Short mmCIF file of C-alpha atoms in Angstrom, two decimals:
data_model
loop_
_atom_site.label_atom_id
_atom_site.label_comp_id
_atom_site.label_asym_id
_atom_site.label_seq_id
_atom_site.Cartn_x
_atom_site.Cartn_y
_atom_site.Cartn_z
CA MET A 161 3.16 -20.32 -12.11
CA GLU A 162 1.25 -17.68 -10.22
CA ARG A 163 1.44 -19.99 -7.18
CA LYS A 164 5.36 -19.80 -7.80
CA TYR A 165 5.50 -16.11 -8.46
CA PHE A 166 4.17 -15.15 -5.32
CA SER A 167 5.06 -17.92 -3.53
CA ASP A 168 8.48 -16.44 -4.28
CA ILE A 169 7.61 -12.55 -3.46
CA PHE A 170 6.15 -13.56 0.40
CA THR A 171 10.00 -15.44 0.46
CA TYR A 172 11.66 -11.61 0.46
CA THR A 173 8.14 -9.66 2.31
CA SER A 174 7.58 -8.81 5.76
CA THR A 175 4.56 -9.23 7.57
CA ILE A 176 2.78 -6.35 9.20
CA ILE A 177 -0.40 -5.93 11.55
CA PRO A 178 -2.81 -2.85 11.33
CA ASN A 179 -2.98 -1.31 14.20
CA ARG A 180 -4.41 2.23 16.03
CA GLU A 181 -2.33 4.49 14.19
CA ILE A 182 -2.37 2.89 11.01
CA PHE A 183 -6.31 3.14 10.80
CA ASP A 184 -6.53 6.59 11.89
CA LYS A 185 -4.65 7.38 9.22
CA ALA A 186 -6.52 5.34 7.41
CA ILE A 187 -8.93 7.03 8.30
CA GLU A 188 -7.43 10.14 7.32
CA ILE A 189 -6.63 9.24 3.71
CA ARG A 190 -9.76 8.08 3.10
CA GLN A 191 -11.49 10.99 3.97
CA GLN A 192 -9.50 13.10 1.87
CA TYR A 193 -8.34 11.13 -0.94
CA ASN A 194 -11.56 9.30 -1.54
CA LEU A 195 -9.99 6.03 -1.88
CA ASN A 196 -11.80 2.53 -0.70
CA LEU A 197 -10.67 1.25 2.62
CA GLY A 198 -8.47 -1.15 1.26
CA ASP A 199 -6.24 1.07 -0.84
CA SER A 200 -6.43 3.50 2.45
CA ILE A 201 -4.78 1.02 4.54
CA ILE A 202 -1.91 -0.20 2.63
CA ALA A 203 -1.37 3.72 1.42
CA ALA A 204 -1.60 4.82 5.33
CA THR A 205 1.00 1.97 6.65
CA ALA A 206 3.43 2.99 3.75
CA LEU A 207 3.45 6.01 4.70
CA ILE A 208 3.56 5.41 8.76
CA TYR A 209 7.12 2.91 7.76
CA ASP A 210 8.36 4.70 5.03
CA LEU A 211 7.96 2.43 2.61
CA THR A 212 7.17 2.05 -1.48
CA VAL A 213 3.85 0.66 -2.70
CA TYR A 214 4.43 -2.01 -5.18
CA THR A 215 1.15 -2.13 -7.31
CA ARG A 216 -0.04 -2.20 -10.92
CA ASN A 217 -2.78 0.49 -9.80
CA LEU A 218 -0.63 3.31 -10.21
CA LYS A 219 -3.91 5.21 -10.61
CA ASP A 220 -5.50 4.23 -7.48
CA PHE A 221 -2.85 6.36 -5.29
CA GLU A 222 -1.94 8.70 -7.59
CA HIS A 223 -3.06 12.04 -5.61
CA ILE A 224 -0.99 10.99 -2.74
CA LYS A 225 1.82 12.71 -3.76
CA ILE A 226 4.44 12.30 -0.67
CA LEU A 227 3.11 7.93 -1.71
CA ARG A 228 6.51 6.52 -3.31
CA THR A 229 4.84 3.97 -5.89
CA ILE A 230 6.09 1.31 -8.08
CA ASN A 231 4.90 -0.48 -11.42
CA PRO A 232 6.67 -3.68 -10.60
CA VAL A 233 5.82 -5.15 -14.56
CA ARG A 234 6.60 -2.16 -16.36
#
């Protein structure tokens, strides 16, 4: 069931390859908000591409006020 759930989700998504701009922004976010590297890259990507982050862990990103987040299971 979980495999089908994620397979269905990935049908509607695009892949974004991290680039220098994303990595530079991720470093800035990591230093400013003390996020782990993965969350910093996610936040940087969303900010650069004007995207919303869909996550069950809203708390991870709550300090980045300009970042849009949604919990998709609520």
